[in-house]
Coordinates of C-alpha atoms in Angstrom, one line a residue:
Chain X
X1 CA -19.8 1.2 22.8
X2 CA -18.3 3.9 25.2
X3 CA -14.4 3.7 24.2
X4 CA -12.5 3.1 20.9
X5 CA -9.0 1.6 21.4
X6 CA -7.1 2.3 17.5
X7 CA -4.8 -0.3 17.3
X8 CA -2.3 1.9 15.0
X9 CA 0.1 5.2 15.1
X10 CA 0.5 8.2 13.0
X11 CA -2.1 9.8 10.5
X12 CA -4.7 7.0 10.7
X13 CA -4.9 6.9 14.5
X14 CA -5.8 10.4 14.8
X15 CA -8.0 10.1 12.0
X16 CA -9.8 7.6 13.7
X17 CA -9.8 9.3 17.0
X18 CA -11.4 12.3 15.0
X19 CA -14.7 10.4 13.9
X20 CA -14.8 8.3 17.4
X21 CA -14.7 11.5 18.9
X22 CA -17.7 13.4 17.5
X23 CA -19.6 9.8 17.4
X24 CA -19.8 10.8 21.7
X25 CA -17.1 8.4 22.3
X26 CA -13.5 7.9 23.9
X27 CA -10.0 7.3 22.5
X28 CA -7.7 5.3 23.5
X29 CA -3.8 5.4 21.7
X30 CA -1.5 2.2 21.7
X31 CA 2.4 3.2 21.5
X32 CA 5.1 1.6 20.8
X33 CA 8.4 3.2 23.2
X34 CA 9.6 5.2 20.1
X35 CA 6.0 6.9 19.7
X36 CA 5.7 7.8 23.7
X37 CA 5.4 12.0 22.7
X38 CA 3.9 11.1 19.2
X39 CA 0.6 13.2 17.8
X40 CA -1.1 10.3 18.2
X41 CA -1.1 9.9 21.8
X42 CA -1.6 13.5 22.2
X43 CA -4.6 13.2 20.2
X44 CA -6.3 10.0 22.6
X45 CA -8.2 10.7 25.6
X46 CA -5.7 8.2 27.2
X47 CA -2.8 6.0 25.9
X48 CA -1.2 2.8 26.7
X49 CA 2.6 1.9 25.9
X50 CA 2.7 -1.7 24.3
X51 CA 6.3 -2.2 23.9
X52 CA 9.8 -1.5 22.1
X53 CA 9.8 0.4 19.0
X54 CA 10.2 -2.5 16.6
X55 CA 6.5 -3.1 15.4
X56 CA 7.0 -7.0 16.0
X57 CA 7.3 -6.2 19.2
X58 CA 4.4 -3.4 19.9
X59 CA 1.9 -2.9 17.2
X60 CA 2.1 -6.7 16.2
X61 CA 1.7 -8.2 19.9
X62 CA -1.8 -9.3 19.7
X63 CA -1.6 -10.2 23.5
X64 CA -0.1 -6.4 24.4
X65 CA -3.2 -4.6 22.6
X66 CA -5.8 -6.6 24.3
X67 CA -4.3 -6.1 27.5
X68 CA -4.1 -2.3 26.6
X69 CA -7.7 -2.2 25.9
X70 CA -8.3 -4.3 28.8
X71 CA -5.9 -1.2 30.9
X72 CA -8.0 2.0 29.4
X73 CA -11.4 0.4 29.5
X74 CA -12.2 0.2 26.1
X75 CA -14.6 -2.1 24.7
X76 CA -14.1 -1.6 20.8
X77 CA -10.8 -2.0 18.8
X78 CA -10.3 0.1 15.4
X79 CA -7.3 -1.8 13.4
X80 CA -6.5 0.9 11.1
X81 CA -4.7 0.0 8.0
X82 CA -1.2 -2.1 7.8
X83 CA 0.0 -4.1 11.4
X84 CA -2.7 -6.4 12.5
X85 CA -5.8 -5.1 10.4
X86 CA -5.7 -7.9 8.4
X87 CA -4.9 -10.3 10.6
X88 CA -8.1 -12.9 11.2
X89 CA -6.5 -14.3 14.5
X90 CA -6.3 -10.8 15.7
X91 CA -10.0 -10.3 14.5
X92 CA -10.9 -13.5 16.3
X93 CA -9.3 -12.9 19.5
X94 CA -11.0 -9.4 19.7
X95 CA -14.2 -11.0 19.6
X96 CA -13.2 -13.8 21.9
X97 CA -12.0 -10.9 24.6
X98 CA -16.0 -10.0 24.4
X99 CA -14.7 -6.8 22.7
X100 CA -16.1 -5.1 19.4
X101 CA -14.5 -5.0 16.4
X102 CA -14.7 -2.8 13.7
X103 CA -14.3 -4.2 10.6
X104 CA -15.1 -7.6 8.8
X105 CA -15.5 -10.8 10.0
X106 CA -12.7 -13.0 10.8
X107 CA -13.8 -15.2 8.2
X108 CA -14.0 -12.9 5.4
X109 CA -10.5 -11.4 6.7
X110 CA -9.2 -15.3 5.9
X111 CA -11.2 -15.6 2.6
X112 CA -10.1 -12.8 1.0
X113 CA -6.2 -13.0 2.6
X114 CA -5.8 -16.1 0.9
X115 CA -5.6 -14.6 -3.1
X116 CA -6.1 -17.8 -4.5
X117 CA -9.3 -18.3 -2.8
X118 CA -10.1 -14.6 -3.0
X119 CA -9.8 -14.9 -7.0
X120 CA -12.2 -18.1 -7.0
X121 CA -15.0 -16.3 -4.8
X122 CA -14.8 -13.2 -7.2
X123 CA -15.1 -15.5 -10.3
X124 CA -17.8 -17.2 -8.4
X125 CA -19.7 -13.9 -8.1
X126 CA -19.2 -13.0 -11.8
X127 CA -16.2 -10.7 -10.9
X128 CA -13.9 -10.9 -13.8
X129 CA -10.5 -12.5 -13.1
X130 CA -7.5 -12.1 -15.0
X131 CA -8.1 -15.1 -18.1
X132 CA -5.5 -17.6 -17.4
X133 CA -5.0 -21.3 -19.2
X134 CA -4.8 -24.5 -17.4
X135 CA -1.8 -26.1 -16.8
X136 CA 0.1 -28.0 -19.8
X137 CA 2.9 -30.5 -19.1
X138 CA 6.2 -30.6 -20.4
X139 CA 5.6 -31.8 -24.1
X140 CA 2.2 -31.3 -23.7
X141 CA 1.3 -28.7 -26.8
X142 CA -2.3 -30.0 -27.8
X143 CA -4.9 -27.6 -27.4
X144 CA -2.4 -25.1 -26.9
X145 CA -3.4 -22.4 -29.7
X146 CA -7.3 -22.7 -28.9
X147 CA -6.5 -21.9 -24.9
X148 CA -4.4 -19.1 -26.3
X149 CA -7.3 -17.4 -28.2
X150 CA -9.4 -18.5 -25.0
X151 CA -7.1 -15.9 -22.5
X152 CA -5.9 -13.3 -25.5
X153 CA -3.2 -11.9 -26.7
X154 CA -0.5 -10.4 -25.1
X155 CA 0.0 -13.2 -23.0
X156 CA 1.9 -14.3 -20.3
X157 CA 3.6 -18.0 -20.5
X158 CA 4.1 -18.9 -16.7
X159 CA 6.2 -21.4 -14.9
X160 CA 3.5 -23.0 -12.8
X161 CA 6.6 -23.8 -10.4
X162 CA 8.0 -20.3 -10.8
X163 CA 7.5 -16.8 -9.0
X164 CA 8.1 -13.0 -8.6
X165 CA 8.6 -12.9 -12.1
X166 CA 11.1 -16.2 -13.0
X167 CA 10.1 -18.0 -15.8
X168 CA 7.9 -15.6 -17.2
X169 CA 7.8 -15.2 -21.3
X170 CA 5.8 -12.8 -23.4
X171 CA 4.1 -14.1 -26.5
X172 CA 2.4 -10.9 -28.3
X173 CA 1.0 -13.4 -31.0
X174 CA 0.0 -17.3 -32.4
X175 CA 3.3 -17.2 -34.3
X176 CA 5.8 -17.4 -31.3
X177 CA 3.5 -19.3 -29.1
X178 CA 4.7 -23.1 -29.3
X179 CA 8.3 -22.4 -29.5
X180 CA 8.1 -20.4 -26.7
X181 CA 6.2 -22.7 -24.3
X182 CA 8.2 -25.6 -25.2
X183 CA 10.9 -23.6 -24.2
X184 CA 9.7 -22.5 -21.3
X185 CA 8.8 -26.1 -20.0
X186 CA 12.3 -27.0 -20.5
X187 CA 13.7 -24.0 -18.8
X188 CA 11.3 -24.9 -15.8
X189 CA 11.6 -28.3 -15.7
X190 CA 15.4 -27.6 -14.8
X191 CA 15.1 -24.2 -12.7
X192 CA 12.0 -25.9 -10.9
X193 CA 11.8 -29.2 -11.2
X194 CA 8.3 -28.8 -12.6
X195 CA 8.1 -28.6 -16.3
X196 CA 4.3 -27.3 -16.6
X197 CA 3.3 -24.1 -17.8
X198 CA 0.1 -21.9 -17.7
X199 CA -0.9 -18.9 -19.7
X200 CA -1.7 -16.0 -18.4
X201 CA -3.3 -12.8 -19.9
X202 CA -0.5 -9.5 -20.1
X203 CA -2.0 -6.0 -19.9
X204 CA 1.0 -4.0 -21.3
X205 CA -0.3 -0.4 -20.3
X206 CA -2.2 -0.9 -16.8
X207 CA -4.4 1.6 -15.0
X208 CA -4.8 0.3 -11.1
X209 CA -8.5 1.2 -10.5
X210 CA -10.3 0.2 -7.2
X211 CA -14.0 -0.1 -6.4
X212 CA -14.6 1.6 -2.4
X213 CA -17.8 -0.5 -0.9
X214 CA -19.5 -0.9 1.8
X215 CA -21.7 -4.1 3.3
X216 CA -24.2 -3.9 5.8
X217 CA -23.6 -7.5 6.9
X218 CA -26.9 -8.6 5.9
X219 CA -25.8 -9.3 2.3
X220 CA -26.6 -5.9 1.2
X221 CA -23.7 -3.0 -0.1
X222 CA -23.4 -0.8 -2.0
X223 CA -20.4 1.6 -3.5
X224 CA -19.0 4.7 -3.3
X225 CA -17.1 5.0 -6.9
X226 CA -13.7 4.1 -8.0
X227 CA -10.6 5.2 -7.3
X228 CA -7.6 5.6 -9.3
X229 CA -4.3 5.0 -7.7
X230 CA -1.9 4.3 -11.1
X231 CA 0.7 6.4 -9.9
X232 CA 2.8 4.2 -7.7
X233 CA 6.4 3.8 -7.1
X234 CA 8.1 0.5 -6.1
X235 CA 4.2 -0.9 -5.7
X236 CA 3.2 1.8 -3.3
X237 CA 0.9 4.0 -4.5
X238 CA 2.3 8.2 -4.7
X239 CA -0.7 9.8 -5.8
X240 CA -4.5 8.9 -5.6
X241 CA -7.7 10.0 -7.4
X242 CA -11.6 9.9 -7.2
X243 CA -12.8 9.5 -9.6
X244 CA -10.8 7.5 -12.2
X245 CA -10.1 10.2 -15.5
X246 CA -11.4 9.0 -18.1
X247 CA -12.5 5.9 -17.2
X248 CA -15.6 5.4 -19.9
X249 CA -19.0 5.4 -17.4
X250 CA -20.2 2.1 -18.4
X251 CA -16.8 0.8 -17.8
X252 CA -17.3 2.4 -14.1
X253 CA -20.4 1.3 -13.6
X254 CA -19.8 -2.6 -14.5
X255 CA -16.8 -2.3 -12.3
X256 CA -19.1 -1.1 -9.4
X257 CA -21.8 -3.8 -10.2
X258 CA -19.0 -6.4 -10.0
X259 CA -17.3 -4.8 -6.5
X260 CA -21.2 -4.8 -4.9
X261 CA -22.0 -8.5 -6.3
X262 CA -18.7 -9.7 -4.3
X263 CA -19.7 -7.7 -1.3
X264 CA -23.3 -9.5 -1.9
X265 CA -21.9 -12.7 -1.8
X266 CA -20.0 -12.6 1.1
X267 CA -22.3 -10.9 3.1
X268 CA -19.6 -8.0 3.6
X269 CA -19.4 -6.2 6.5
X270 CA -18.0 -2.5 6.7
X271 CA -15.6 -0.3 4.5
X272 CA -13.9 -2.6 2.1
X273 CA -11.8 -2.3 -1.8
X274 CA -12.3 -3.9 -4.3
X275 CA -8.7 -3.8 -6.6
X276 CA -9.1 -4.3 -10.0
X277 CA -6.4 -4.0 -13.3
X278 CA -7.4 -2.0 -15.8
X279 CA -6.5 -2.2 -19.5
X280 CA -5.3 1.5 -20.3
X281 CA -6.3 1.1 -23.8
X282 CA -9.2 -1.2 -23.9
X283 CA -10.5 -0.6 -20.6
X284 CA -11.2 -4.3 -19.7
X285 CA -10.7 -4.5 -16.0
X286 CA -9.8 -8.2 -13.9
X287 CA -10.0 -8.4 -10.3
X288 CA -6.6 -8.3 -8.6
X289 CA -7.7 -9.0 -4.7
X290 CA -9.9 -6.9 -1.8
X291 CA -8.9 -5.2 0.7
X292 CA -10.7 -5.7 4.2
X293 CA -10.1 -2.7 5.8
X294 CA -9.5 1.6 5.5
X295 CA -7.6 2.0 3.2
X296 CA -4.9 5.4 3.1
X297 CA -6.4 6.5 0.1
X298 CA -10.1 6.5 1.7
X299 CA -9.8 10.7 2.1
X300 CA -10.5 11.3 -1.8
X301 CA -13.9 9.0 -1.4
X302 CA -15.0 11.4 1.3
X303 CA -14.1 14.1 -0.4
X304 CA -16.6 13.0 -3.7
X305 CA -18.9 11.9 -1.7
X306 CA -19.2 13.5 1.3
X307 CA -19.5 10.3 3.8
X308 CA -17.2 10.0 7.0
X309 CA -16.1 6.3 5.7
X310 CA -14.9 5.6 9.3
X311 CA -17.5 7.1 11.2
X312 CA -20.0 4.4 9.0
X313 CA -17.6 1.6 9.9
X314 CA -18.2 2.7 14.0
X315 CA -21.8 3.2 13.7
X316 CA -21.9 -0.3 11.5
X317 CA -20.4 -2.1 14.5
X318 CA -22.0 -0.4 17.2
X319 CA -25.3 -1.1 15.5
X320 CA -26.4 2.7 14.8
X321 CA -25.9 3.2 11.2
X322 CA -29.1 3.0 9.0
X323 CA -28.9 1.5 5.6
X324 CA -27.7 4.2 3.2
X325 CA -29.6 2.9 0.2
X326 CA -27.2 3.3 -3.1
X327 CA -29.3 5.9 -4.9
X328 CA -28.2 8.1 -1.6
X329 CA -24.8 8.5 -2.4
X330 CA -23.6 10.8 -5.6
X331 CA -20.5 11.5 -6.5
X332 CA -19.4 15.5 -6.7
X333 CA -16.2 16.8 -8.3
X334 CA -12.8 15.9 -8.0
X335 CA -10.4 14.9 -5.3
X336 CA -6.5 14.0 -5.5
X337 CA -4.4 12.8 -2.5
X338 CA -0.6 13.4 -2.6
X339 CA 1.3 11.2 -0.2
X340 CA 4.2 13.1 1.0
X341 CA 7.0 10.4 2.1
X342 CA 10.2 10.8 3.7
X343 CA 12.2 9.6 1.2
X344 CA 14.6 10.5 -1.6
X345 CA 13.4 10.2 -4.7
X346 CA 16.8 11.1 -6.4
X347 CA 18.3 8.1 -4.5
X348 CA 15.6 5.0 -5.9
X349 CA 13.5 6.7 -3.9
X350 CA 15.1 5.4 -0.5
X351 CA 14.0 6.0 2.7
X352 CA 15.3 9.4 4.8
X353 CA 14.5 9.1 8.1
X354 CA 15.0 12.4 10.4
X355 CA 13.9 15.3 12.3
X356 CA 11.0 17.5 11.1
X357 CA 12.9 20.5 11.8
X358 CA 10.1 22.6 9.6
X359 CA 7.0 21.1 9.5
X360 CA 4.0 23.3 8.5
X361 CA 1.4 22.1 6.7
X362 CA -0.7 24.6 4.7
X363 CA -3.5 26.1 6.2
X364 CA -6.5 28.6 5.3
X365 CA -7.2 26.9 2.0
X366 CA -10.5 26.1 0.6
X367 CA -11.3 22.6 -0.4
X368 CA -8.2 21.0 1.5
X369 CA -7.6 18.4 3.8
X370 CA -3.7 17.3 5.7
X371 CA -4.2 14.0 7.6
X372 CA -0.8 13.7 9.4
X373 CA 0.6 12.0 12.5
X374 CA 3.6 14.5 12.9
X375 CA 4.5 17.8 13.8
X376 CA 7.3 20.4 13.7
X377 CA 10.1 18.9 15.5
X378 CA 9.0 15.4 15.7
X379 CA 11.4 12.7 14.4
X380 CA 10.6 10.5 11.4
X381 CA 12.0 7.0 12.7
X382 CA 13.0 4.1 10.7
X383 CA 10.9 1.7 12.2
X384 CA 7.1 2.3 10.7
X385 CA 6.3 3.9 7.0
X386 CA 7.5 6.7 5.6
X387 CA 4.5 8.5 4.9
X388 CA 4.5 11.9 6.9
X389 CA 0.8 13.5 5.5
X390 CA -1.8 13.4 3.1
X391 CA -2.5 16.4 1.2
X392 CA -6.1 15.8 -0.2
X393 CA -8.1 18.2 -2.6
X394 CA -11.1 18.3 -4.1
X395 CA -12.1 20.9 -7.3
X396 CA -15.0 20.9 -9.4
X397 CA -12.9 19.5 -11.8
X398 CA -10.2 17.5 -12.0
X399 CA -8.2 20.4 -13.8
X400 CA -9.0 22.7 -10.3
X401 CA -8.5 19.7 -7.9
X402 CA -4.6 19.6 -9.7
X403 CA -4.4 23.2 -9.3
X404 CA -5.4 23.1 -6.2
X405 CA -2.8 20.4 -5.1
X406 CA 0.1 22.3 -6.8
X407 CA -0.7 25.2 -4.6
X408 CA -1.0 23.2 -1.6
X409 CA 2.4 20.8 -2.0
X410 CA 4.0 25.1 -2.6
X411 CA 2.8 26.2 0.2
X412 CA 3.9 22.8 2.8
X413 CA 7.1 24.0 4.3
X414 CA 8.7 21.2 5.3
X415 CA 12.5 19.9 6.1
X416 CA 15.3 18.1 7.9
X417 CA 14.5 15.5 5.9
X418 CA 14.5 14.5 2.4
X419 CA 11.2 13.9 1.0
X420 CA 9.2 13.7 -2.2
X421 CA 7.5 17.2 -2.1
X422 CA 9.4 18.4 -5.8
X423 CA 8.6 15.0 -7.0
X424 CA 4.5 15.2 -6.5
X425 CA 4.8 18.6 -7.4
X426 CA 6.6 17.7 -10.9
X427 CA 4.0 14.4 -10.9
X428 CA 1.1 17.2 -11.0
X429 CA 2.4 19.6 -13.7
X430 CA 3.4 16.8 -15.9
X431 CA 1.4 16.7 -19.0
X432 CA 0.6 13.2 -19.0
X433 CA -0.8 13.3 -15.7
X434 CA -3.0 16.8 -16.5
X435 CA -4.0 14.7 -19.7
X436 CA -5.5 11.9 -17.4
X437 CA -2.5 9.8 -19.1
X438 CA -2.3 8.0 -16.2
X439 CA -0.9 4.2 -15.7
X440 CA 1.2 1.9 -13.0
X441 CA 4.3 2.3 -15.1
X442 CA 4.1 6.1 -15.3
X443 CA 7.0 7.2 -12.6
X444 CA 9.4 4.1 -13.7
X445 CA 8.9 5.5 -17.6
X446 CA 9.3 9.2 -16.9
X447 CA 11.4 9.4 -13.7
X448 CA 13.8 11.4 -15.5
X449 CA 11.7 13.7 -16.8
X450 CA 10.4 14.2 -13.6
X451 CA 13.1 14.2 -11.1
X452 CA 14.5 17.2 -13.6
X453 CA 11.7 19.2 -13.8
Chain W
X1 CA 47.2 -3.0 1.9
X2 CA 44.5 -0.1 2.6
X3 CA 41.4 0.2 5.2
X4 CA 38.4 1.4 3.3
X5 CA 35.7 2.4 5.3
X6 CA 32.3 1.5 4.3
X7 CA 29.4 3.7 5.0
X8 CA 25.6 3.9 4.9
X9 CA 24.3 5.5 2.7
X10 CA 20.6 5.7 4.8
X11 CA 19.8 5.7 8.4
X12 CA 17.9 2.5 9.8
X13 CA 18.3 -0.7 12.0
X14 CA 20.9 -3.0 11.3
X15 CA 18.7 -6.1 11.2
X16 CA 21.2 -9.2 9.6
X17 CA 24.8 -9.2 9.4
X18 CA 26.2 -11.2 6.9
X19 CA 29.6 -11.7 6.9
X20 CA 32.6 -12.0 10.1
X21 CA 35.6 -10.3 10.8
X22 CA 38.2 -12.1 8.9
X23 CA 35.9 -13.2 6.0
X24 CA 36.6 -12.8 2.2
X25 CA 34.2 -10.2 0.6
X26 CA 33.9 -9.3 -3.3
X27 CA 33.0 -5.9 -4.9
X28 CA 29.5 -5.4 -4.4
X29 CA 29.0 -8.6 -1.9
X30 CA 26.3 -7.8 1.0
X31 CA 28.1 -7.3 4.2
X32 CA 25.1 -6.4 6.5
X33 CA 21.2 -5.6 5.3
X34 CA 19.5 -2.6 7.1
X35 CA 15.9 -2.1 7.9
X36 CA 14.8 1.2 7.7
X37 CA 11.0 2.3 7.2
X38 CA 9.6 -1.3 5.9
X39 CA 12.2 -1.8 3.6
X40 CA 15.6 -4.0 4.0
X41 CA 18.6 -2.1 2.4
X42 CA 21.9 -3.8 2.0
X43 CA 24.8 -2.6 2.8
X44 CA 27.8 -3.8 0.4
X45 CA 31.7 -4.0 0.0
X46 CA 32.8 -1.0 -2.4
X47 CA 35.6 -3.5 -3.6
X48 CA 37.4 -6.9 -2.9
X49 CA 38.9 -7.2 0.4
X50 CA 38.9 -9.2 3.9
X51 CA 36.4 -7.8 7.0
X52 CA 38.8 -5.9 9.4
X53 CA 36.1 -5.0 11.6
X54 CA 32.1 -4.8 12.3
X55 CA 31.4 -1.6 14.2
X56 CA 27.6 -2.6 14.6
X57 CA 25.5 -5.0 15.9
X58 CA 21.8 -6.7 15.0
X59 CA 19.2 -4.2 16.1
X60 CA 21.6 -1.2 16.3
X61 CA 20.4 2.0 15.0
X62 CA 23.1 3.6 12.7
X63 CA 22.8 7.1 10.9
X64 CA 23.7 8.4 7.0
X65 CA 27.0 8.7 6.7
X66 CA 28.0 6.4 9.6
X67 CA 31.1 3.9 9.3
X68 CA 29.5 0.3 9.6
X69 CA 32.1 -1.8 8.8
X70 CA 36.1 -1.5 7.7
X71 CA 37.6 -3.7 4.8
X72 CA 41.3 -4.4 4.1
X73 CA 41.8 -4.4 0.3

């Protein structure tokens, strides 16, 4: 392996030109023709345009990235996270250019893409899936009460012709449960044409807690401690920590036994997530699906544990990394990420495209990391995400990684656009957050309190 | 009979226009649905009135504040 092509823009392309770079080899930028002067190309030893600015027509162009690579030389492709990283025919065709590819196989890209198989291999491997009921048919009530026990209360009763949330009824308790699912039968065999139901387990107050592994390929991985990433807005995560607070260390440790017996099963290859639910109260966690890739949260593992994540997925693919056996890797204090977004949290958080007429990052602190793909007087443009930077800390505590992060989001200067810096700041003093109160309906229950603070 | 401007209230790509010049739209009915930043934001009528006029087109960029579309009400 000589060149890396990253198959991405913004923060994550640089980050991985960072690591390819001090691994001895060179970079190679794909941009789309609304990224031509971006910090991404700047940052590549060479760079290839791939097409208009929409990413359907750059980043996603399977056929335009291999011909880039084929352009600059390169003989390894780094997906990044989002656009094609997930994307098995892209894996595939990689391989079939006689190219390397860093990440998982194709086939464990299309396993774990498809969520119901995903689910079956993790219950398969002793992973523990949400409980859910089998289906029962309109007028069909026998057995009913024992296959409520069998999943636990709260449940959900599910249209098993429904979706995104239609036909969906809450039974907290025996009492309700009969009336509720004949009901619900009825209601679906009109809306959907399909009167059958299922039951599902409800966690009311849910922690999103996920397991970072890594496989050798071989069948062997190991983990690198959870993260906790509860703190999301519209289902995209705000703020990100590692570890989880509170999160009991047996319950930790089971949930890392589980993440490494999927990765064992499947004979994972390279930096992967595990996603799990978490109950907030009882601390029973379910599987919710894996992630075969970097993820944007990876930063707060590296900081605990010290590992270059995507330096180990290079040296995994060009066949120079050395099993790191899981007694190696400890855990050390506390890191928080803080995505800052171009967007207005005032307005349903909506997104504010712009210039970056002040754009300065803090520097000259101890303990602190910025991963961003901009800089002053760059424009934000609607077409890709409106993440600008990462803001990661670590502290020996979590108390000093907070502080830490308070005094970091102060001292960003940023503007010509509207963004969420006031909003992570107010996340970070909150006293539910400093008490580790943290869950995925946090922002959505105390917006108001935040957005005035 | 008034024109009443309607306005974006984001800056993005006009990816779907839903309605014609000439068509009937209600209070609150989609007219045309931005993209901006991985996320599709419509753009409605702020009351009941007939399309005078599209000032966009599919793929267009258009900024905060900008007039995309006039009503008659």
């Amino acid at each position: 392996m000589k060149s890396v092509l990253v198959a991405n823009r913004g923060e994550i392309a640089c980050r991985v030109f960072r690591s390819a770079r001090a691994l001895g080899l060179s970079t190679v930028a794909i941009y789309s023709d609304a990224d031509a002067g971006a910090a991404h190309v700047e940052a590549a030893d060479r760079a290839v345009g791939v097409g208009p600015a929409p990413a359907r027509e750059s980043y996603l162009r399977v056929e335009k990235v291999l011909e880039a690579a084929r352009e600059a030389g390169a003989d390894a492709i780094h997906p990044g996270y989002g656009f094609l990283s997930e994307n098995a025919e892209f894996a595939q065709s990689v391989l079939d250019a006689g190219l390397t590819w860093i990440g998982p196989s194709p086939h464990t890209i299309r396993q774990m893409g498809d969520k119901q198989r995903a689910r079956q291999i993790a219950a398969e491997a002793g992973v523990p899936v949400v409980p859910g009921s089998a289906r029962f048919e309109p007028g069909e009530i026998e057995g009913l009460a024992q296959a409520a026990e069998a999943v636990g209360y709260p449940l959900l009763v599910k249209a098993a012709g429904g979706g995104g949330g239609i036909g969906m009824r809450r039974v907290d308790g025996p009492e309700k449960l009969i009336d509720v699912v004949v009901a619900t039968q009825s209601m679906a065999q009109k809306s959907f044409n399909n009167g059958a139901v299922f039951l599902e387990r409800f966690v009311p107050k849910a922690r999103h807690v996920e397991m970072q592994v890594f496989g050798f390929g071989d069948g062997r991985a190991i983990h690198l401690f959870e993260r906790d990433c509860s703190l999301q807005r519209r289902f995209q995560k705000v703020i990100e920590e590692a570890r989880a607070p509170g999160l009991p260390a047996e319950v930790a440790d089971a949930m890392a036994a589980a993440a490494v017996r999927l990765c064992e099963a499947t004979a994972y290859s390279g930096a992967g997530t595990v996603e799990f639910i978490v109950d907030a109260e009882s601390f029973e966690f379910f599987f919710l699906e894996m992630n075969t890739r970097i993820q944007v949260e990876h930063p707060v593992t590296e900081m605990i544990t010290g590992r270059d994540l995507v330096a180990m997925q290079i040296e995994l693919a060009r066949g120079t990394l050395g099993f790191v056996p899981q007694n190696e890797v400890a855990a050390h204090g506390h890191a928080i990420e803080c995505r800052l977004y171009a967007e207005d949290p005032a307005k349903m958080f909506m997104p504010s495209p712009g210039p970056l007429t002040t754009f300065r990052p803090p520097s000259g602190m101890a303990h602190l990391r910025v991963d961003s793909g901009y800089r002053e007087g760059d424009a934000v443009t609607p077409f890709y995400d409106p993440m600008v930077a990462k803001i990661v800390v670590w502290g020996e505590s979590r108390e000093v990684a907070r502080l830490r992060a308070m005094d970091a989001l102060r001292a960003f200067s940023i503007d010509g656009i509207r963004n969420n810096r006031h909003f992570l700041l107010a996340c970070l003093a909150d006293d539910d957050f400093a008490a580790g109160d943290v869950h995925t309906g946090f922002i959505d229950a105390n917006r108001g309190r935040l957005l005035a603070a | 009979m008034a024109k009443v401007d309607i306005k974006t209230e984001i800056t993005g790509n006009v990816w779907k226009i839903e309605k014609a010049v000439g068509d009937n739209v209600a209070e609150e009915e989609v007219i045309l649905i931005l993209e901006s930043m991985k996320m599709e934001i419509p753009v409605s009528a702020s009351e009941d009135g007939v399309i005078l006029e599209i000032l966009v087109a599919e793929g267009e960029t258009v900024t905060e504040g900008s007039v995309v579309a006039r009503i008659e009400v």
